[in-house]
Amino acid sequence: MSFKHAYLAEVMENVIQRNPAEPEFHQAVREVLESLEPVIDKHPEYVEAGIIDRIVEPERQIMFRVPWVDDHGKVQVNRGFRIQFNSAIGPYKGGLRFHPSVYAGIIKFLGFEQIFKNSLTGLPIGGGKGGSDFDPKGKSDGEVMRFCQSFMTELQRHIGADTDVPAGDIGVGGREIGFMYGQYKRLRNEYTGVLTGKGLTYGGSLVRTEATGYGLCYFTEEMLNAVGKSFKDSTVVISGSGNVAIYATEKVHQLGGKVVALSDSSGYIYDAEGIKLDTVKQIKEVERKRIKEYVKYHPNAEYYEGCDGIWSIKCDIALPSATQNELDENDAKMLAANGCIAVAEGANMPSTPEAVEVLLNKGVLFGPAKAANAGGVATSALEMSQNSMRYGWTFEEVDAKLKDIMVNIYKSASEAAEEYGCEGNFVMGANIAGFKKVAETMLAQGIV
Ligand code: NDP
Ligand code: 2IT
């Protein structure tokens, strides 16, 4: 799509020139800029103050060497990143991703999206993201610990409870957060809520583990309810089998739906009777093995090599919850042709722009990541609040706040879509609502 405003085309062109060979970052920026066409018609002051020129440029980018020694005594070197994108409305906040595909372009796309997602939560958190090309898969606990300690030895200079508060993402769960927290505490000699997703014995919040998956379902349920539908009696396909996919499955089942498929980067399982989540938790969370192990426990289920075919399974609702660009135009066409009524993104940017266009044109309800998966970071912000109070809320209290936040995100996105003449387009709605709060704040704070 070409831009109506020459100004937006120019900003996009600059982003491409200044960040060469970073296609995921370009993709994330383009989607937001496209949504802003009607906003700059109404608000020329944003252009005058250079808000959009400034918002696409990270406030600070940190890239560092992470040396560590493997179990064979060999020195390994990875690359670490932290991109502090925008601190207008609060300290930088966002996860750390450990995956071999990580490079600056991935961290920038994630950090950029985090600005608007965090704004949508209604809580005071800015946008940031970090990670490394380290692959925790197949590493011993000792290797993961040594890597995490080395990573934090540098990262600790740049973060802090009121500065920048990292958390988990792909490849970073409770184990990694624990090792990083231990190292931070040792180096800084302070006990603060500098990371979220901490263990429950040292400042973690109840519901944080479940929050992204649960929040995704609360958002989707709200979107379905608005058209007289719900998860009850629905058939659901979820990609991935990590933190987000597991707790989305749990909540779909609680809401009366049936999840029939899950995947990992090797392949997917199909269980027509409904996925037995205890088996998945045992395989993925305890044994750290592949999803194909599932069919050993449930011989009636089927395993297919390769993750592409998962979107050919007939379903009412699809929740892509693995990684970026995992659902393309062809997948979107198959889903729509099979009668799918809603797609909501648990992962960040899992649908390609072509797929989103197909889904919107075919009238499939579409919940974009910034809105649909914001429950994780929102609960991280609730963890920060509890740490500041030196107090902890009950599971029910945190869960009720999470639900409230997701309902409010749905409202903000759908109201913004309506106000700007694109009713039902939650991509536009989420981008506009998330952007406006940050833009107003940047205006108020001057040219910084
Ligand atoms: P996990 O590491 O717990 O799980 C990731 C899952 O996705 C695994 O099943 C993994 O398979 C699969 N996956 C990862 N990379 C690829 C790939 N390149 N191709 C195919 N499958 C892949 O991560 P999370 O569940 O935490 O994260 C999943 C998504 O949700 C990410 O996009 C993340 O950014 C997003 N997200 C996470 C939040 C959180 O709180 N954790 C919050 C908001 C969004 P395998 O094991 O084979 O690699
Ligand atoms: O993409 C995301 O929102 C996350 N990985 C969660 C970030 C957080 O700070 O909890």
Coordinates of C-alpha atoms and ligand atoms in Angstrom, one line a residue:
M1 CA 0.0 0.0 0.0
S2 CA 1.2 3.5 -0.8
F3 CA 0.8 6.3 1.6
K4 CA -1.8 9.1 1.1
H5 CA 0.3 11.6 3.1
A6 CA 3.7 12.3 1.5
Y7 CA 5.0 13.0 5.0
L8 CA 4.3 9.4 6.1
A9 CA 5.9 8.0 2.9
E10 CA 9.0 10.1 3.7
V11 CA 9.2 8.9 7.3
M12 CA 8.8 5.3 6.1
E13 CA 11.6 5.9 3.5
N14 CA 13.9 7.2 6.2
V15 CA 13.3 4.3 8.4
I16 CA 14.2 1.9 5.6
Q17 CA 17.4 3.9 4.8
R18 CA 18.6 4.2 8.3
N19 CA 17.8 0.6 9.3
P20 CA 18.8 -1.4 6.3
A21 CA 18.2 -5.1 6.0
E22 CA 15.7 -5.1 8.9
P23 CA 12.5 -6.3 7.2
E24 CA 10.6 -7.1 10.4
F25 CA 11.2 -3.6 11.8
H26 CA 10.1 -2.1 8.5
Q27 CA 7.0 -4.2 8.5
A28 CA 6.0 -3.2 12.1
V29 CA 6.6 0.5 11.4
R30 CA 4.6 0.4 8.1
E31 CA 1.6 -1.1 9.8
V32 CA 1.5 1.7 12.4
L33 CA 2.1 4.5 9.9
E34 CA -0.7 3.2 7.7
S35 CA -3.0 3.4 10.7
L36 CA -2.0 7.0 11.4
E37 CA -3.2 8.5 8.1
P38 CA -6.6 9.6 9.6
V39 CA -4.9 10.8 12.8
I40 CA -2.6 13.3 11.2
D41 CA -5.5 14.7 9.2
K42 CA -7.1 15.6 12.6
H43 CA -3.8 16.4 14.4
P44 CA -1.4 18.4 12.3
E45 CA 0.3 19.4 15.6
Y46 CA 1.8 15.9 15.8
V47 CA 3.6 16.5 12.5
E48 CA 4.8 19.9 13.5
A49 CA 6.3 18.6 16.7
G50 CA 8.0 15.8 14.8
I51 CA 6.3 13.2 16.9
I52 CA 6.3 10.5 14.2
D53 CA 9.9 11.2 13.2
R54 CA 10.9 10.8 16.8
I55 CA 8.8 7.8 17.7
V56 CA 10.4 5.6 15.0
E57 CA 13.9 6.3 16.3
P58 CA 14.8 4.4 19.5
E59 CA 15.9 6.6 22.4
R60 CA 18.8 4.3 23.1
Q61 CA 20.2 1.0 21.6
I62 CA 22.6 -1.2 23.5
M63 CA 24.5 -4.1 21.8
F64 CA 27.1 -6.1 23.7
R65 CA 29.3 -9.2 23.8
V66 CA 28.2 -12.1 25.9
P67 CA 31.0 -14.5 26.5
W68 CA 30.5 -17.8 28.5
V69 CA 32.0 -21.2 28.8
D70 CA 30.1 -24.3 27.8
D71 CA 30.1 -27.7 29.5
H72 CA 33.1 -28.8 27.4
G73 CA 35.2 -25.9 28.6
K74 CA 34.8 -24.2 25.2
V75 CA 34.4 -20.4 25.1
Q76 CA 31.2 -19.3 23.4
V77 CA 30.3 -15.8 22.3
N78 CA 26.8 -14.5 21.8
R79 CA 25.4 -11.0 21.1
G80 CA 23.2 -9.2 23.6
F81 CA 20.7 -6.4 22.9
R82 CA 18.6 -4.0 24.8
I83 CA 16.6 -1.4 22.8
Q84 CA 15.1 1.4 24.9
F85 CA 12.6 2.7 22.5
N86 CA 10.3 5.1 24.2
S87 CA 10.0 6.3 27.8
A88 CA 7.4 9.0 27.4
I89 CA 4.8 7.4 29.6
G90 CA 6.9 5.3 32.0
P91 CA 10.1 3.3 32.4
Y92 CA 11.1 1.1 29.4
K93 CA 9.3 -2.2 29.7
G94 CA 9.4 -5.3 27.6
G95 CA 10.7 -8.8 27.4
L96 CA 14.0 -10.5 26.5
R97 CA 14.1 -13.0 23.7
F98 CA 16.7 -15.8 23.5
H99 CA 16.5 -17.4 20.1
P100 CA 19.1 -18.0 17.3
S101 CA 17.1 -15.7 14.9
V102 CA 17.6 -12.6 17.2
Y103 CA 19.3 -9.6 15.6
A104 CA 18.7 -5.9 15.8
G105 CA 15.8 -5.9 13.4
I106 CA 13.8 -8.4 15.5
I107 CA 14.4 -6.5 18.7
K108 CA 13.5 -3.2 17.1
F109 CA 10.2 -4.5 15.7
L110 CA 9.3 -5.9 19.1
G111 CA 10.4 -2.8 20.9
F112 CA 8.5 -0.5 18.6
E113 CA 5.3 -2.5 19.0
Q114 CA 5.8 -2.6 22.7
I115 CA 5.4 1.2 22.9
F116 CA 1.8 1.1 21.7
K117 CA 0.9 -2.2 23.4
N118 CA 2.1 -0.8 26.8
S119 CA 0.2 2.4 26.2
L120 CA -3.0 0.5 25.5
T121 CA -2.8 -1.3 28.9
G122 CA -3.5 2.1 30.5
L123 CA -0.6 1.5 32.9
P124 CA 2.5 3.8 33.2
I125 CA 5.1 1.8 31.1
G126 CA 7.3 2.8 28.2
G127 CA 8.5 0.5 25.4
G128 CA 11.6 -1.6 25.2
K129 CA 12.9 -5.0 24.2
G130 CA 16.0 -7.0 24.4
G131 CA 17.5 -10.4 24.0
S132 CA 20.2 -12.5 22.4
D133 CA 21.0 -14.9 19.6
F134 CA 21.7 -17.5 22.4
D135 CA 19.7 -20.7 21.9
P136 CA 18.7 -22.3 25.2
K137 CA 17.4 -25.4 23.4
G138 CA 19.6 -28.4 24.2
K139 CA 21.7 -26.5 26.8
S140 CA 22.2 -27.8 30.3
D141 CA 20.9 -25.8 33.3
G142 CA 24.6 -24.9 34.1
E143 CA 25.2 -23.5 30.6
V144 CA 21.9 -21.5 30.7
M145 CA 23.0 -20.1 34.1
R146 CA 26.4 -19.1 33.0
F147 CA 25.0 -17.5 29.9
C148 CA 22.4 -15.6 31.9
Q149 CA 25.0 -14.4 34.4
S150 CA 27.2 -13.1 31.7
F151 CA 24.3 -11.4 29.9
M152 CA 23.2 -9.7 33.1
T153 CA 26.8 -8.6 34.0
E154 CA 26.5 -6.1 31.2
L155 CA 22.7 -5.5 31.1
Q156 CA 22.7 -4.4 34.8
R157 CA 24.4 -1.1 33.9
H158 CA 21.4 -0.1 31.8
I159 CA 18.3 -1.2 33.7
G160 CA 16.7 -0.5 37.0
A161 CA 13.3 -0.6 38.7
D162 CA 12.6 3.0 37.6
T163 CA 14.6 2.9 34.4
D164 CA 14.0 -0.2 32.4
V165 CA 12.3 -3.4 33.6
P166 CA 12.9 -6.5 31.4
A167 CA 10.8 -9.8 31.5
G168 CA 10.5 -13.0 29.5
D169 CA 9.7 -13.7 25.8
I170 CA 10.6 -16.6 23.5
G171 CA 13.3 -18.7 25.2
V172 CA 13.1 -16.8 28.5
G173 CA 10.9 -18.2 31.2
G174 CA 11.0 -18.7 35.0
R175 CA 14.4 -20.4 34.9
E176 CA 16.2 -17.7 33.0
I177 CA 14.6 -14.9 34.9
G178 CA 15.7 -16.5 38.2
F179 CA 19.3 -16.7 37.0
M180 CA 19.3 -13.1 35.8
Y181 CA 17.7 -11.8 38.9
G182 CA 20.2 -13.6 41.1
Q183 CA 23.1 -12.0 39.2
Y184 CA 21.5 -8.5 39.2
K185 CA 21.0 -8.7 43.0
R186 CA 24.6 -9.9 43.5
L187 CA 26.2 -7.2 41.4
R188 CA 24.0 -4.3 42.6
N189 CA 23.4 -5.3 46.1
E190 CA 19.8 -4.3 46.0
Y191 CA 16.5 -6.1 46.1
T192 CA 14.2 -4.3 43.7
G193 CA 11.6 -5.4 41.1
V194 CA 14.1 -5.0 38.3
L195 CA 12.7 -7.9 36.3
T196 CA 9.2 -9.2 36.1
G197 CA 8.0 -12.8 35.7
K198 CA 10.0 -13.6 38.9
G199 CA 9.3 -16.7 41.0
L200 CA 6.6 -16.4 43.6
T201 CA 9.0 -16.8 46.5
Y202 CA 11.0 -13.7 45.5
G203 CA 8.6 -11.0 44.4
G204 CA 6.8 -12.6 41.4
S205 CA 3.1 -11.9 40.9
L206 CA 0.4 -14.6 40.9
V207 CA -1.1 -14.9 37.3
R208 CA 2.0 -13.6 35.5
T209 CA 2.8 -17.0 34.2
E210 CA -0.8 -17.4 32.9
A211 CA -1.3 -13.8 32.0
T212 CA -0.6 -13.6 28.2
G213 CA -2.6 -16.7 27.3
Y214 CA -5.5 -15.8 29.7
G215 CA -5.5 -12.2 28.6
L216 CA -5.6 -13.3 24.9
C217 CA -8.8 -15.3 25.7
Y218 CA -10.4 -12.5 27.7
F219 CA -9.8 -10.1 24.8
T220 CA -11.1 -12.6 22.2
E221 CA -14.1 -13.4 24.3
E222 CA -15.0 -9.7 24.4
M223 CA -14.5 -9.4 20.6
L224 CA -16.8 -12.5 20.1
N225 CA -19.4 -11.3 22.6
A226 CA -19.8 -8.1 20.7
V227 CA -21.2 -10.1 17.8
G228 CA -23.2 -12.5 19.9
K229 CA -20.6 -15.3 19.9
S230 CA -18.3 -16.8 22.5
F231 CA -15.7 -19.6 23.0
K232 CA -18.4 -21.9 24.3
D233 CA -18.6 -25.1 22.2
S234 CA -16.1 -23.7 19.7
T235 CA -13.2 -25.6 18.1
V236 CA -9.9 -23.7 18.5
V237 CA -6.5 -24.1 16.8
I238 CA -3.4 -22.6 18.6
S239 CA 0.1 -22.5 17.3
G240 CA 3.1 -22.8 19.5
S241 CA 3.3 -24.8 22.7
G242 CA 5.2 -22.4 24.9
N243 CA 4.1 -20.1 27.7
V244 CA 1.4 -18.2 25.7
A245 CA 0.0 -21.3 23.9
I246 CA -0.2 -23.4 27.0
Y247 CA -2.2 -20.8 29.1
A248 CA -4.4 -19.8 26.2
T249 CA -5.3 -23.5 25.9
E250 CA -6.1 -23.6 29.6
K251 CA -8.4 -20.6 29.4
V252 CA -10.2 -21.8 26.2
H253 CA -11.0 -25.0 28.0
Q254 CA -12.3 -23.1 31.1
L255 CA -14.5 -21.0 28.8
G256 CA -16.0 -24.1 27.2
G257 CA -14.1 -24.3 23.9
K258 CA -12.0 -27.2 22.7
V259 CA -8.4 -26.8 21.5
V260 CA -7.6 -29.5 18.9
A261 CA -4.1 -28.5 17.8
L262 CA -0.7 -27.2 19.1
S263 CA 2.7 -26.9 17.5
D264 CA 6.4 -26.2 17.9
S265 CA 9.0 -25.3 15.3
S266 CA 9.3 -29.0 14.2
G267 CA 5.6 -29.9 13.7
Y268 CA 2.1 -30.0 15.0
I269 CA -0.3 -32.3 16.9
Y270 CA -4.0 -32.8 16.2
D271 CA -6.2 -34.3 18.8
A272 CA -9.8 -34.3 17.7
E273 CA -11.0 -35.1 21.3
G274 CA -9.3 -32.0 22.6
I275 CA -5.7 -31.4 23.8
K276 CA -4.9 -32.9 27.2
L277 CA -3.1 -30.0 28.7
D278 CA -1.5 -31.9 31.6
T279 CA 0.4 -34.0 29.1
V280 CA 1.6 -30.9 27.2
K281 CA 2.7 -29.2 30.5
Q282 CA 4.7 -32.3 31.5
I283 CA 6.4 -32.5 28.0
K284 CA 7.1 -28.8 27.6
E285 CA 7.5 -27.3 31.0
V286 CA 9.0 -30.2 33.0
E287 CA 10.9 -32.3 30.4
R288 CA 11.6 -29.6 27.9
K289 CA 11.0 -32.0 25.0
R290 CA 9.3 -31.8 21.6
I291 CA 5.5 -31.6 21.1
K292 CA 5.6 -34.8 19.0
E293 CA 6.1 -36.7 22.3
Y294 CA 2.3 -36.1 22.9
V295 CA 1.2 -38.9 20.6
K296 CA 3.1 -41.4 22.7
Y297 CA 0.8 -40.7 25.5
H298 CA -2.3 -40.3 23.3
P299 CA -2.1 -42.7 20.4
N300 CA -5.4 -41.4 19.0
A301 CA -3.8 -38.0 18.3
E302 CA -1.8 -37.4 15.2
Y303 CA 1.6 -35.7 14.6
Y304 CA 2.6 -33.9 11.4
E305 CA 6.1 -32.8 10.6
G306 CA 6.4 -29.1 9.7
C307 CA 4.3 -26.3 11.2
D308 CA 2.6 -24.8 8.1
G309 CA -0.2 -27.3 7.9
I310 CA -1.7 -26.3 11.2
W311 CA -3.9 -23.6 9.6
S312 CA -5.5 -26.1 7.3
I313 CA -7.3 -27.6 10.3
K314 CA -11.0 -26.6 10.3
C315 CA -11.7 -24.4 13.3
D316 CA -14.0 -21.6 14.6
I317 CA -11.2 -19.6 16.2
A318 CA -7.4 -19.4 15.5
L319 CA -4.9 -18.1 18.0
P320 CA -1.4 -17.9 16.5
S321 CA 0.9 -17.9 19.5
A322 CA 4.4 -19.0 18.3
T323 CA 6.3 -16.4 16.3
Q324 CA 6.3 -13.6 13.7
N325 CA 5.0 -14.1 10.2
E326 CA 3.8 -17.7 10.9
L327 CA 0.4 -17.1 9.3
D328 CA 0.5 -16.0 5.6
E329 CA -2.0 -15.0 3.0
N330 CA -2.6 -18.6 1.9
D331 CA -3.2 -19.7 5.6
A332 CA -5.6 -16.8 6.0
K333 CA -7.6 -17.9 2.9
M334 CA -7.7 -21.5 4.2
L335 CA -9.0 -20.4 7.6
A336 CA -11.7 -18.2 6.1
A337 CA -12.7 -20.9 3.6
N338 CA -13.1 -23.3 6.5
G339 CA -15.5 -21.0 8.4
C340 CA -13.1 -19.5 10.9
I341 CA -14.9 -16.5 12.6
A342 CA -12.0 -15.0 14.6
V343 CA -8.2 -14.8 14.7
A344 CA -6.5 -13.2 17.6
E345 CA -2.7 -12.9 17.9
G346 CA -1.0 -14.4 21.0
A347 CA 2.4 -14.0 19.3
N348 CA 3.9 -10.7 18.2
M349 CA 3.2 -10.0 14.5
P350 CA 2.4 -13.6 13.7
S351 CA 0.2 -12.6 10.7
T352 CA 1.8 -11.2 7.5
P353 CA 0.3 -7.9 6.2
E354 CA -1.3 -9.9 3.3
A355 CA -2.9 -12.3 5.8
V356 CA -4.4 -9.5 7.8
E357 CA -5.8 -7.9 4.7
V358 CA -7.5 -11.2 3.7
L359 CA -9.0 -11.7 7.1
L360 CA -10.3 -8.2 7.3
N361 CA -11.8 -8.4 3.8
K362 CA -13.5 -11.7 4.5
G363 CA -15.1 -10.3 7.7
V364 CA -13.1 -12.5 10.1
L365 CA -12.8 -10.8 13.5
F366 CA -9.2 -9.9 13.9
G367 CA -7.5 -9.1 17.3
P368 CA -4.0 -7.7 16.6
A369 CA -1.1 -8.6 18.9
K370 CA -0.7 -5.1 20.5
A371 CA -4.2 -5.4 21.9
A372 CA -4.7 -9.2 22.2
N373 CA -1.5 -10.2 23.9
A374 CA -1.1 -7.2 26.1
G375 CA -2.2 -9.2 29.2
G376 CA 1.4 -10.4 29.8
V377 CA 3.0 -7.0 30.0
A378 CA 0.0 -5.6 31.9
T379 CA 0.4 -8.2 34.6
S380 CA 4.1 -7.4 34.6
A381 CA 3.2 -3.8 35.4
L382 CA 0.9 -5.2 38.2
E383 CA 4.0 -7.1 39.5
M384 CA 5.9 -3.8 39.6
S385 CA 3.1 -2.2 41.6
Q386 CA 3.1 -5.1 44.1
N387 CA 6.9 -4.9 44.4
S388 CA 6.7 -1.1 45.1
M389 CA 4.1 -1.7 47.8
R390 CA 6.1 -4.6 49.1
Y391 CA 2.8 -6.5 49.1
G392 CA 1.1 -9.2 47.0
W393 CA -2.4 -9.6 45.7
T394 CA -4.3 -12.9 45.6
F395 CA -4.7 -14.9 42.3
E396 CA -8.3 -13.8 42.1
E397 CA -7.4 -10.1 42.6
V398 CA -4.7 -10.1 39.9
D399 CA -6.9 -12.1 37.5
A400 CA -9.8 -9.7 38.0
K401 CA -7.5 -6.7 37.2
L402 CA -6.1 -8.5 34.1
K403 CA -9.7 -9.2 32.9
D404 CA -10.7 -5.6 33.4
I405 CA -7.6 -4.4 31.5
M406 CA -8.3 -6.6 28.5
V407 CA -12.0 -5.5 28.4
N408 CA -10.8 -1.9 28.5
I409 CA -8.2 -2.5 25.7
Y410 CA -11.0 -4.0 23.5
K411 CA -13.1 -0.9 24.3
S412 CA -10.3 1.6 23.5
A413 CA -9.5 -0.2 20.2
S414 CA -13.1 -0.5 19.0
E415 CA -13.9 3.1 20.0
A416 CA -10.8 4.5 18.3
A417 CA -11.7 2.5 15.2
E418 CA -15.2 3.9 15.2
E419 CA -14.0 7.5 15.9
Y420 CA -11.6 7.4 12.9
G421 CA -14.1 5.8 10.5
C422 CA -12.9 2.2 10.4
E423 CA -15.4 0.4 12.6
G424 CA -14.5 -3.2 13.4
N425 CA -10.9 -2.7 12.3
F426 CA -9.0 -3.3 15.5
V427 CA -5.6 -3.0 13.8
M428 CA -6.3 0.6 13.1
G429 CA -8.1 1.1 16.4
A430 CA -5.3 -0.4 18.6
N431 CA -2.6 1.5 16.7
I432 CA -4.4 4.8 17.0
A433 CA -5.5 4.4 20.6
G434 CA -2.0 3.3 21.7
F435 CA -0.3 6.0 19.7
K436 CA -2.4 9.0 20.8
K437 CA -1.6 8.7 24.5
V438 CA 2.1 8.5 23.7
A439 CA 1.9 11.4 21.2
E440 CA 0.0 13.7 23.6
T441 CA 2.6 12.9 26.3
M442 CA 5.5 13.6 23.9
L443 CA 3.8 16.9 23.0
A444 CA 3.5 17.9 26.7
Q445 CA 7.2 17.0 27.4
G446 CA 8.7 19.1 24.6
I447 CA 11.4 18.1 22.1
V448 CA 13.3 15.4 24.0
Ligands
NDP1 P1 8.1 -19.8 24.5 O1 9.6 -19.8 24.3 O2 7.5 -20.2 25.8 O3 7.4 -20.6 23.3 C1 7.6 -20.3 22.0 C2 6.8 -21.3 21.1 O4 6.8 -20.9 19.8 C3 7.5 -22.7 21.1 O5 6.5 -23.7 20.9 C4 8.4 -22.6 19.9 O6 8.7 -23.8 19.3 C5 7.5 -21.8 19.0 N1 8.4 -21.0 18.1 C6 9.4 -20.1 18.4 N2 10.0 -19.7 17.4 C7 9.5 -20.3 16.3 C8 9.8 -20.3 14.9 N3 10.8 -19.5 14.4 N4 9.0 -21.1 14.1 C9 8.1 -21.9 14.7 N5 7.8 -22.0 16.0 C10 8.5 -21.2 16.8 O7 7.7 -18.3 24.1 P2 6.3 -17.5 24.4 O8 5.1 -18.5 24.5 O9 6.5 -16.7 25.6 O10 6.1 -16.6 23.2 C11 5.4 -16.9 22.0 C12 5.0 -15.6 21.3 O11 4.2 -14.8 22.2 C13 6.2 -14.7 20.8 O12 5.8 -14.1 19.6 C14 6.3 -13.7 22.0 O13 6.9 -12.5 21.5 C15 4.8 -13.5 22.2 N6 4.5 -12.9 23.5 C16 4.9 -13.5 24.7 C17 4.5 -12.9 25.9 C18 4.9 -13.5 27.2 O14 4.5 -13.0 28.2 N7 5.7 -14.6 27.3 C19 3.8 -11.7 26.0 C20 3.3 -11.2 24.7 C21 3.7 -11.8 23.5 P3 10.2 -24.4 19.6 O15 10.2 -24.9 21.0 O16 10.3 -25.5 18.6 O17 11.2 -23.3 19.3
2IT2 O1 5.8 -9.1 24.1 C1 5.5 -8.9 25.3 O2 4.6 -8.1 25.6 C2 6.2 -9.7 26.3 N1 7.1 -10.5 26.0 C3 6.0 -9.4 27.8 C4 6.8 -8.2 28.3 C5 6.8 -7.9 29.7 O3 7.4 -7.0 30.1 O4 6.1 -8.6 30.5

